[in-house]
Short mmCIF file of C-alpha atoms in Angstrom, two decimals:
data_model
loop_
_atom_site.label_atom_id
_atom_site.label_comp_id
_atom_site.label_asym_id
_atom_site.label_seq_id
_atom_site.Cartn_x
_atom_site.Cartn_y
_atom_site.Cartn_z
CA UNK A 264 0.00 0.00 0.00
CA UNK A 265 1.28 3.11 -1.18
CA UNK A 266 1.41 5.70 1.65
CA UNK A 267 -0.68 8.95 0.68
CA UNK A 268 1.66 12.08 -0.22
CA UNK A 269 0.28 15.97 -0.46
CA UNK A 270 -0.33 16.06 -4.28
CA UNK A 271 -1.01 20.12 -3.76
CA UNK A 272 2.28 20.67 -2.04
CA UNK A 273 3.97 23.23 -4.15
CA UNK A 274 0.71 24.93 -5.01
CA UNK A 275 0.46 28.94 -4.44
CA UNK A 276 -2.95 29.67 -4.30
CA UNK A 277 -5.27 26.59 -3.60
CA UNK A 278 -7.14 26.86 0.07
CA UNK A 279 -6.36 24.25 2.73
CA UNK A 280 -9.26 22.53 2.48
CA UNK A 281 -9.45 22.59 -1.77
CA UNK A 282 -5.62 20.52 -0.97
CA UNK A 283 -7.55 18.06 1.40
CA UNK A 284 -10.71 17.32 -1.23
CA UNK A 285 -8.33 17.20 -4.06
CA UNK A 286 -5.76 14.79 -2.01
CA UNK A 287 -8.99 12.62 -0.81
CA UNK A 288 -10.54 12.76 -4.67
CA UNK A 289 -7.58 12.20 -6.00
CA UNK A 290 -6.12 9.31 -4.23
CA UNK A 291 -9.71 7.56 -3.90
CA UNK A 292 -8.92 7.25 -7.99
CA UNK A 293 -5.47 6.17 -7.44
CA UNK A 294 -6.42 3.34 -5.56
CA UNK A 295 -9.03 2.54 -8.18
CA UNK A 296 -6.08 1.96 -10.63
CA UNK A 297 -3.74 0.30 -8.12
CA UNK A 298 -6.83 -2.17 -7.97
CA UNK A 299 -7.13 -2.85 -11.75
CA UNK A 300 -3.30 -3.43 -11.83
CA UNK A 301 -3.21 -5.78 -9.02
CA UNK A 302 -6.33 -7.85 -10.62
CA UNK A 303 -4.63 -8.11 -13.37
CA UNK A 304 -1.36 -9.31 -12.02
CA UNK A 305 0.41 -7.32 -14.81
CA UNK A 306 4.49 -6.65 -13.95
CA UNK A 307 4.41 -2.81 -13.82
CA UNK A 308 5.38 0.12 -11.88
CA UNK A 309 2.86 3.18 -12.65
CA UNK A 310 3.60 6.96 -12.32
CA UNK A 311 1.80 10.38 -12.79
CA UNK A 312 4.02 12.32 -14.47
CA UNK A 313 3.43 16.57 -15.53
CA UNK A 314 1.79 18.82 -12.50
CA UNK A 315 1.05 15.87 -10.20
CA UNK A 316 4.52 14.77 -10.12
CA UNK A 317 5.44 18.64 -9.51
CA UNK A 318 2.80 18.83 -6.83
CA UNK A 319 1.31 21.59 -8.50
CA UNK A 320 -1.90 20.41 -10.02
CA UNK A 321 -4.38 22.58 -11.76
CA UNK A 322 -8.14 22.58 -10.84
CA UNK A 323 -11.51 24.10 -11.66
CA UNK A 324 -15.50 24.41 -10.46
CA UNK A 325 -18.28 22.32 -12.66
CA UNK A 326 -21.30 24.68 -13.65
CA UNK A 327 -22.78 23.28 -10.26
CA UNK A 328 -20.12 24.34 -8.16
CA UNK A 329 -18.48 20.87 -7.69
CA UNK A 330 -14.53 20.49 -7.39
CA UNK A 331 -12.76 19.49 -10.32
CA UNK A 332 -8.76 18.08 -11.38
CA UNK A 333 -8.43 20.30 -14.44
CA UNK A 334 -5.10 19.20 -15.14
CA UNK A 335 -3.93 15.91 -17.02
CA UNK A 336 -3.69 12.27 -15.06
CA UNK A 337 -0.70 11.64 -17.30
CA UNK A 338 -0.08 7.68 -16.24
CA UNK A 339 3.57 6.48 -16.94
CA UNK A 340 3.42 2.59 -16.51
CA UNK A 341 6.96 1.08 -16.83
CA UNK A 342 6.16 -2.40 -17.46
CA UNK A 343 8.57 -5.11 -19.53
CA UNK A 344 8.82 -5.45 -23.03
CA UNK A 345 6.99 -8.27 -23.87
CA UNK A 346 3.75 -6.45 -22.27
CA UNK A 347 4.06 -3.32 -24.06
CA UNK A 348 1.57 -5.13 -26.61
CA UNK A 349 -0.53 -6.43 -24.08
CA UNK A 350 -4.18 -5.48 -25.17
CA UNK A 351 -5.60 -4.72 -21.78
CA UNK A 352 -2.63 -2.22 -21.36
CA UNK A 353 -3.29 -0.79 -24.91
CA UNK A 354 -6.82 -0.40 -24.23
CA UNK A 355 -6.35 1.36 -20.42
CA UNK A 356 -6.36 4.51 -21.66
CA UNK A 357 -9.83 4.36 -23.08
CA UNK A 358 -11.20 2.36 -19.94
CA UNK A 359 -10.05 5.18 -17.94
CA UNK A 360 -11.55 7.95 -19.75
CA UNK A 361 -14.97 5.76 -20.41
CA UNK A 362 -15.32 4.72 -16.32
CA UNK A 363 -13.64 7.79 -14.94
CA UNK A 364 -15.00 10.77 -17.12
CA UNK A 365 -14.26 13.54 -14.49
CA UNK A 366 -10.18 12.75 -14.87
CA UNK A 367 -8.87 13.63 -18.26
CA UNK A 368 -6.39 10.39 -18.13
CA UNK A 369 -3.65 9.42 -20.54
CA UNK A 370 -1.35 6.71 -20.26
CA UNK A 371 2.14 5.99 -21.70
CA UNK A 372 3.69 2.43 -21.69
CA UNK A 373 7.30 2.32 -21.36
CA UNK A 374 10.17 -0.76 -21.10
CA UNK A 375 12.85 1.40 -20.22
CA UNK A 376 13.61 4.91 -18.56
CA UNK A 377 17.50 4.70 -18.66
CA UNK A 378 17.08 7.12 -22.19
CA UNK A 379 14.76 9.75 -20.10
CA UNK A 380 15.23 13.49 -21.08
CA UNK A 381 14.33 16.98 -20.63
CA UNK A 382 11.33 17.89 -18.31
CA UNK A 383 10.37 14.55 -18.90
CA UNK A 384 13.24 13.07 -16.61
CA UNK A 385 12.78 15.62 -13.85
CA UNK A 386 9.23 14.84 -13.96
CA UNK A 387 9.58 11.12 -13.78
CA UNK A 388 12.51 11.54 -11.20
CA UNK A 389 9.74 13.58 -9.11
CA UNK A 390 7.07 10.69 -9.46
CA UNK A 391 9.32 7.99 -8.66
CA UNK A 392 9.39 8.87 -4.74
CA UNK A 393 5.21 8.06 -4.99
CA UNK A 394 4.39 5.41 -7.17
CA UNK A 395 0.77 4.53 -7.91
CA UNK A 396 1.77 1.09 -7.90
CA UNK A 397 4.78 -0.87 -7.62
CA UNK A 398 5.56 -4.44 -8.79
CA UNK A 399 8.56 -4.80 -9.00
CA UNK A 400 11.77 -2.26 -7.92
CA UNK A 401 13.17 0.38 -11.00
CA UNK A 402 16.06 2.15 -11.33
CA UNK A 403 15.99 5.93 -10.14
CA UNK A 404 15.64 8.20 -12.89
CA UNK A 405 18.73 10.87 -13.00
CA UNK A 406 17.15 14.17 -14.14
CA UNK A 407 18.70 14.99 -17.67
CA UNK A 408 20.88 18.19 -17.45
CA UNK A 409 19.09 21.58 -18.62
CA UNK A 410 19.26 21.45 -22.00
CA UNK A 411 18.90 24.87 -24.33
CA UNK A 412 17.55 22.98 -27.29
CA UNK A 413 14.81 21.39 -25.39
CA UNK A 414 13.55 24.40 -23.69
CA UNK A 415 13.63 25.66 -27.20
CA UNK A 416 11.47 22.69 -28.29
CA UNK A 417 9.23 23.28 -25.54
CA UNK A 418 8.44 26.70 -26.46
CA UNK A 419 8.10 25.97 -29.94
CA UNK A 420 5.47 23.08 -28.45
CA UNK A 421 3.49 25.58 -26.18
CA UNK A 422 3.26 28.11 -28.78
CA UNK A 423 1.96 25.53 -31.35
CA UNK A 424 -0.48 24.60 -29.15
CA UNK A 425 -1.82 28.20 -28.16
CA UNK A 426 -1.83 29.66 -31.77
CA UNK A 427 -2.64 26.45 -33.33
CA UNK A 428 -5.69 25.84 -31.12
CA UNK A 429 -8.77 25.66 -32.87
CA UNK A 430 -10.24 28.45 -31.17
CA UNK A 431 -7.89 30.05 -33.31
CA UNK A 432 -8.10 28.41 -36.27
CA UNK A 433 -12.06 27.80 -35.80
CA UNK A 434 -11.90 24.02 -36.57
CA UNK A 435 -13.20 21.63 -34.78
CA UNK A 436 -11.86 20.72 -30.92
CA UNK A 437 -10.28 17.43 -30.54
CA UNK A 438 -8.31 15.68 -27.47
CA UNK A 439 -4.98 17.01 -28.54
CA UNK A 440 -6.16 20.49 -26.83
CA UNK A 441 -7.27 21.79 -23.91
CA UNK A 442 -11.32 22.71 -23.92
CA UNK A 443 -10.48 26.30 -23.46
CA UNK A 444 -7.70 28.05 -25.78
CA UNK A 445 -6.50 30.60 -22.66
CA UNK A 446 -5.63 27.69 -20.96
CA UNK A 447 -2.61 27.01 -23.18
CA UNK A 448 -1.85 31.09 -23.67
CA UNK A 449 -1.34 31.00 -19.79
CA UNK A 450 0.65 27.88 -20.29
CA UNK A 451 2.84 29.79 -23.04
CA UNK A 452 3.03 32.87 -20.89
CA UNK A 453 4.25 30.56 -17.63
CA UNK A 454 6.87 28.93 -20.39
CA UNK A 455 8.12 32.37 -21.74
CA UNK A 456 9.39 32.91 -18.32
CA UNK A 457 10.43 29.45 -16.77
CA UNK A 458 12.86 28.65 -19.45
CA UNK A 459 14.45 31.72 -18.93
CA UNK A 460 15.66 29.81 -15.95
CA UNK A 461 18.57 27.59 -17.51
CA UNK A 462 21.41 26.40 -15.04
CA UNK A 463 20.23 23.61 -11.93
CA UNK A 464 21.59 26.41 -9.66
CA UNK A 465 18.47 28.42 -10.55
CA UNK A 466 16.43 25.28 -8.82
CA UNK A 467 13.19 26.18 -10.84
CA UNK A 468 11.48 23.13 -11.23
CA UNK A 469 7.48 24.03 -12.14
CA UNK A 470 5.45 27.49 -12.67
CA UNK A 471 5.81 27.82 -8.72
CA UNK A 472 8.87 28.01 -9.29
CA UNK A 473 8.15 31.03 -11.17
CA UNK A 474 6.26 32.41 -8.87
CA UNK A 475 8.78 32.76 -6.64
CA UNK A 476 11.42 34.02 -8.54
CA UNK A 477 8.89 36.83 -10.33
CA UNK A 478 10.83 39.29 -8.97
CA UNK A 479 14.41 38.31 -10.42
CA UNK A 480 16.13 40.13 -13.29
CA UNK A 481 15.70 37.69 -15.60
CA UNK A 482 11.97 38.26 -16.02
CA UNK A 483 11.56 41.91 -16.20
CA UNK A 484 11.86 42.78 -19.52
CA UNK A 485 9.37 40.09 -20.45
CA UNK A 486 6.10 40.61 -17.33
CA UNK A 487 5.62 42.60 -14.09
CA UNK A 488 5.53 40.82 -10.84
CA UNK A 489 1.79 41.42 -10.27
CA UNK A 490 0.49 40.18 -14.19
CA UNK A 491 2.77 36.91 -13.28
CA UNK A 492 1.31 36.23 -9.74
CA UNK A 493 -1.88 36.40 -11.54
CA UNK A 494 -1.30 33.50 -13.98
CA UNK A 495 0.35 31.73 -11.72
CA UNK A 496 -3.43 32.02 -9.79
CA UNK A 497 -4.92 31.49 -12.70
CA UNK A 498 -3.15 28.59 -14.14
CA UNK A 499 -4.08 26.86 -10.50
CA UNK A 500 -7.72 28.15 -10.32
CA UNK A 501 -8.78 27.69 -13.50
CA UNK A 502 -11.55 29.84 -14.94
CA UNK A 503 -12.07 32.00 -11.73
CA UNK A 504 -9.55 35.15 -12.13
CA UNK A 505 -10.20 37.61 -15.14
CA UNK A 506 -6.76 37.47 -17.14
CA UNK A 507 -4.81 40.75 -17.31
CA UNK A 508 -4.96 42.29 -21.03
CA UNK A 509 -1.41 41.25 -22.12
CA UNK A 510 0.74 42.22 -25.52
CA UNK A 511 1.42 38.30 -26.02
CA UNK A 512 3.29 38.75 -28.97
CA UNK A 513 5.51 41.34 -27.20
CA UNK A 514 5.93 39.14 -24.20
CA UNK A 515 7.11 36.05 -26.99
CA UNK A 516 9.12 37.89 -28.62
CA UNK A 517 11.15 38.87 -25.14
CA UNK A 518 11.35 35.87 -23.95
CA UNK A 519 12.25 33.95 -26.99
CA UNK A 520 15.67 36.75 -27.10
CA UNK A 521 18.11 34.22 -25.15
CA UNK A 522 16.34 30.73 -26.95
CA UNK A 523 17.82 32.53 -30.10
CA UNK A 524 21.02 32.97 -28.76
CA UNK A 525 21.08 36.61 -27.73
CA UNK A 526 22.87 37.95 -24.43
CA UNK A 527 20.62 41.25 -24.59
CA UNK A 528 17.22 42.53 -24.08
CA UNK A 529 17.69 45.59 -26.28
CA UNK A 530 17.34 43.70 -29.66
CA UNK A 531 16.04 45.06 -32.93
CA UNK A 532 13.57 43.00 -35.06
CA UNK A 533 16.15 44.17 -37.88
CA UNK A 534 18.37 41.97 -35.99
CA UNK A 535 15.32 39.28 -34.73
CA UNK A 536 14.76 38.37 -38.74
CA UNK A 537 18.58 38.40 -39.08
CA UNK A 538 18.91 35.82 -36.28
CA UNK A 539 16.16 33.59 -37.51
CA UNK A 540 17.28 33.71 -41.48
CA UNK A 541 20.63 32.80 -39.92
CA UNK A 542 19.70 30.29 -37.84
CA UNK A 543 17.31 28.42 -40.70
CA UNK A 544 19.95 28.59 -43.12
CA UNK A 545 21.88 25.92 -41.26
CA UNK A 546 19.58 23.05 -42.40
CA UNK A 547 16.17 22.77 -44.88
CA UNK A 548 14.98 19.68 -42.99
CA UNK A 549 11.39 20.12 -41.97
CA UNK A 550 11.87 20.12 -38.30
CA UNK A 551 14.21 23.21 -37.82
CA UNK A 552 12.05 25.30 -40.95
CA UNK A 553 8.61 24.81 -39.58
CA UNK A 554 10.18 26.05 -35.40
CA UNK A 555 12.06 29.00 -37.25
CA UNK A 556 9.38 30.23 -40.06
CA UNK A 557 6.26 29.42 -36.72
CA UNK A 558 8.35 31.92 -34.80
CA UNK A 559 8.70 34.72 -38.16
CA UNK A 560 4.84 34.39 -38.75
CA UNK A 561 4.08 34.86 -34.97
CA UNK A 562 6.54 37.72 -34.55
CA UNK A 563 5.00 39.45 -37.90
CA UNK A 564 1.64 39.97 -35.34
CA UNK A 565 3.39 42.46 -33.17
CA UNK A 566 4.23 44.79 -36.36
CA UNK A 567 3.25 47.44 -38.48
CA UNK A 568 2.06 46.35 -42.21
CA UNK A 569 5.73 47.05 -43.37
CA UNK A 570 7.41 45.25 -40.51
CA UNK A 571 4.78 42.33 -41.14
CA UNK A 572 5.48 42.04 -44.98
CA UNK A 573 9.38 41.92 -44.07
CA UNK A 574 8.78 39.02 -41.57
CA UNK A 575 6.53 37.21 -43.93
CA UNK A 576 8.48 37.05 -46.40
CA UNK A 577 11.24 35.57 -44.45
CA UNK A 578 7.77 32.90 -43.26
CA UNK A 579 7.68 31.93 -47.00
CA UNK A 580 11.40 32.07 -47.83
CA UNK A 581 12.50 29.62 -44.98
CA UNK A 582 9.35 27.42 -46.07
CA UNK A 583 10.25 27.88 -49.92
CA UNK A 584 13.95 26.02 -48.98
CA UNK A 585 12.50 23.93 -46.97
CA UNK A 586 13.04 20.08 -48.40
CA UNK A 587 9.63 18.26 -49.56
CA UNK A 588 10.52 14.81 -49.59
CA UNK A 589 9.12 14.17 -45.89
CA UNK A 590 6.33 16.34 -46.94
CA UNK A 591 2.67 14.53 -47.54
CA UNK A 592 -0.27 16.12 -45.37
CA UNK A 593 0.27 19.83 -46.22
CA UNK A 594 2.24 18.74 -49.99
CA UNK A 595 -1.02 19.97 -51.78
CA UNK A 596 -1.68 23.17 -50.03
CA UNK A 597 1.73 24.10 -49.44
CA UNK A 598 2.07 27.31 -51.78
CA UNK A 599 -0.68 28.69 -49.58
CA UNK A 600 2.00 29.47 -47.37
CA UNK A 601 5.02 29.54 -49.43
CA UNK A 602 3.86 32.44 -52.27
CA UNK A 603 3.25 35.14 -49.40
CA UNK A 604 0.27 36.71 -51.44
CA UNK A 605 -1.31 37.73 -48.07
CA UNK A 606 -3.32 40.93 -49.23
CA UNK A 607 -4.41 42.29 -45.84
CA UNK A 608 -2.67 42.49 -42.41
CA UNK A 609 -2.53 39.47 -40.14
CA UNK A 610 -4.13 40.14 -36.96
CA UNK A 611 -4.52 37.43 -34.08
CA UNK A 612 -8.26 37.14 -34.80
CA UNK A 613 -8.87 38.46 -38.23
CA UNK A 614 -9.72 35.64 -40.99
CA UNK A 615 -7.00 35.85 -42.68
CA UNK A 616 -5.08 35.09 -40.45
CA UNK A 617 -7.40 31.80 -39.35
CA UNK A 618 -7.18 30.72 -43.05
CA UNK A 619 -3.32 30.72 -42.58
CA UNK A 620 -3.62 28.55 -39.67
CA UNK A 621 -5.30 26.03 -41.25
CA UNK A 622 -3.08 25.16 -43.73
CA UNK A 623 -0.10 25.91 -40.73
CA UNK A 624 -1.76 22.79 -38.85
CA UNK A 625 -1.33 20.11 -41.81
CA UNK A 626 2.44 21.32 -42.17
CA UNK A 627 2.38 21.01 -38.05
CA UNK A 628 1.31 17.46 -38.69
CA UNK A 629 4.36 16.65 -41.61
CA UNK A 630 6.42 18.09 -38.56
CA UNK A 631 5.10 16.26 -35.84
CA UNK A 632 5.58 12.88 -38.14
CA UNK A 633 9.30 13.72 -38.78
CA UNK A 634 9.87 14.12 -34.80
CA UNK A 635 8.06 11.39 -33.66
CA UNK A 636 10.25 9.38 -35.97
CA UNK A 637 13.30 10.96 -35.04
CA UNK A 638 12.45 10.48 -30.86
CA UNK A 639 10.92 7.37 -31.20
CA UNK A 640 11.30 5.26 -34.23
CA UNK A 641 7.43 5.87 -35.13
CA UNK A 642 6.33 6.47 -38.38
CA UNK A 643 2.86 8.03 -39.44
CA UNK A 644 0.70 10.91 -39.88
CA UNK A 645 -0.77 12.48 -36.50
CA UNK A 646 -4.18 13.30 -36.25
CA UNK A 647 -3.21 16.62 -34.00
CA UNK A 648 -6.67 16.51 -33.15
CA UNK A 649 -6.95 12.57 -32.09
CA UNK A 650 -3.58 11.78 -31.31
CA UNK A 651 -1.85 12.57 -28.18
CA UNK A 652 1.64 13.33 -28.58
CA UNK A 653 4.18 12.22 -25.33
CA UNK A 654 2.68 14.70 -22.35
CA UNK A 655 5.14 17.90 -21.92
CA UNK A 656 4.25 18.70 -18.11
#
């Protein structure tokens, strides 16, 4: 029997007794699962990985005032290779979300955690002091050094899924998103300024982290201490705190200053679309083209028509080198965003700018195919708004 731990520890705003009816709920379903696993006699060791293995889970009211987990169950069940095809395990995913609708579960089998990186390892290296259930005894996870590329890829993965939402787009939602799009733009907001945080002296592990640190250097030339206090309160108390109006492109564009390898806050965007032609140059695979042409479209928002036509055209130049072998869900539509015959300014939430996204998403999907493959060996088309990708915390 797995001794209870305080799932809300590291949370900032949640009330005493919200931590005790979330610990109760929460571990009332936890024994569920330790239950189905010990039926079933299946070799495993299970995990929560993301905000419950920070300790800083996100939550929300129902419509009739009841308590709610809003943030991911995200199940990690290390169990050995010849179960990885076992159906019951395959299929655990779906029983969870069919007999325990009021958790938004996913699970993740895994054989081996030796190759663990990036948030990912600090996560699982959290989670591993209180397993959901234990079989048999794993190695401890060593957290993977900070990493500048990753927290690149992680901002590149947050601001996908913010401007790529279809609230934005205005297609259809699907389980790759959130219900609500200002979930993620607080999530991008909270990433803008932990990943400023790069060195394990810094000892920022989750957005309370961030909290606590809102009034370091680092972070003032991207948000105030009061507007990041706020998120922070309204990342945890989902849907009850009215978001300060916030220049999001402004705020990206700070924070995304040292990601692109600058040592200064006072930086041009003469010398922002320098950096980024630069930097695509260096290779026409998909993967780098799509992160550095996302980041020249997003950064064209925050500018005046002229300053917007000089950023899109870099958008359609970086695309235009880009190499089309890899390329199959976005092959037919992709002069839509290479010929850069955009007649009217791009705005955040002006049409044209939703018709761009659409055709964005299938060349987000071409991208996503090419990094699965590259992580994990897996090779097919994602259905961004069926399949899950690997959970990001």
């Amino acid at each position: 029997m797995t001794t209870p731990h305080n799932i809300c520890l590291n949370s900032v705003f949640l009330t005493e007794q919200i931590k005790l009816d979330l610990n109760h709920m929460l571990h009332h379903y936890f024994e569920e699962v330790r239950s189905l696993f010990q039926a079933k006699g299946i070799p495993a060791v299970v995990y929560t990985g993301g905000s419950l293995a920070r300790q800083e889970p996100s939550i929300r009211w129902t419509e009739d005032d009841e308590l709610r987990l809003f943030s991911d169950i995200d199940f990690v069940v290390h169990t050995t290779l010849d179960y990885q095809a076992d159906p019951w395990l395959k299929n655990l995913e779906s029983y969870l979300k069919q007999h325990y609708p009021q958790f938004n579960s996913t699970v993740a089998l895994v054989s081996d955690l030796s190759n663990a990186s990036g948030f990912f390892s600090r996560d699982i290296a959290l989670a591993q002091r209180y397993p959901i259930y234990e079989s048999f005894q794993v190695e401890r996870v060593v957290p993977d050094a900070f990493d500048a590329t990753q927290m690149f890829n992680v901002m590149i993965h947050q601001i996908s899924n913010t401007f790529l939402h279809p609230q934005w787009s205005g297609l259809s939602k699907g389980a790759y998103f959130r219900p609500e799009a200002r979930y993620h733009y607080i999530k991008l907001i909270l990433e803008c300024l932990r990943t400023q945080f790069r060195h394990a002296e810094d000892d920022v592990v989750g957005y309370y982290s961030v909290y606590y640190k809102r009034n370091d250097p680092r972070l003032q030339h991207i948000l105030d201490p009061e507007s990041i206090a706020i998120l922070i309160e309204a990342r945890e108390l989902f849907g009850t705190l009215e978001l300060p109006e916030l220049d999001i492109i402004k705020i990206l564009k700070a924070s995304m200053l040292i990601h692109l390898g600058f040592d200064r806050t006072d930086v041009t965007d003469q010398e922002l679309r320098d950096r980024l032609e630069e930097l695509s140059l260096r290779s026409s695979h998909i993967i780098p083209s799509y992160r550095y042409a996302l980041l020249a479209l997003m950064f064209s928002l925050g500018e005046d028509r002229a300053g917007q036509q000089a950023y899109l055209a870099l958008f359609s130049e970086i695309l235009r080198r880009m190499e089309t072998t890899d390329i199959i869900a976005v092959k037919a539509d992709l002069h839509i965003l290479t010929d850069n015959t955009w007649s009217e300014p791009l705005t955040l939430h002006n049409d044209a700018f939703r018709e761009l996204l659409k055709t964005l998403i299938l060349l987000r999907r071409d991208y996503v195919r090419q990094w699965r493959r590259q992580v994990t060996g897996e090779d097919k088309i994602p259905d961004l708004y069926n399949d899950l990708l690997p959970a990001k915390g």
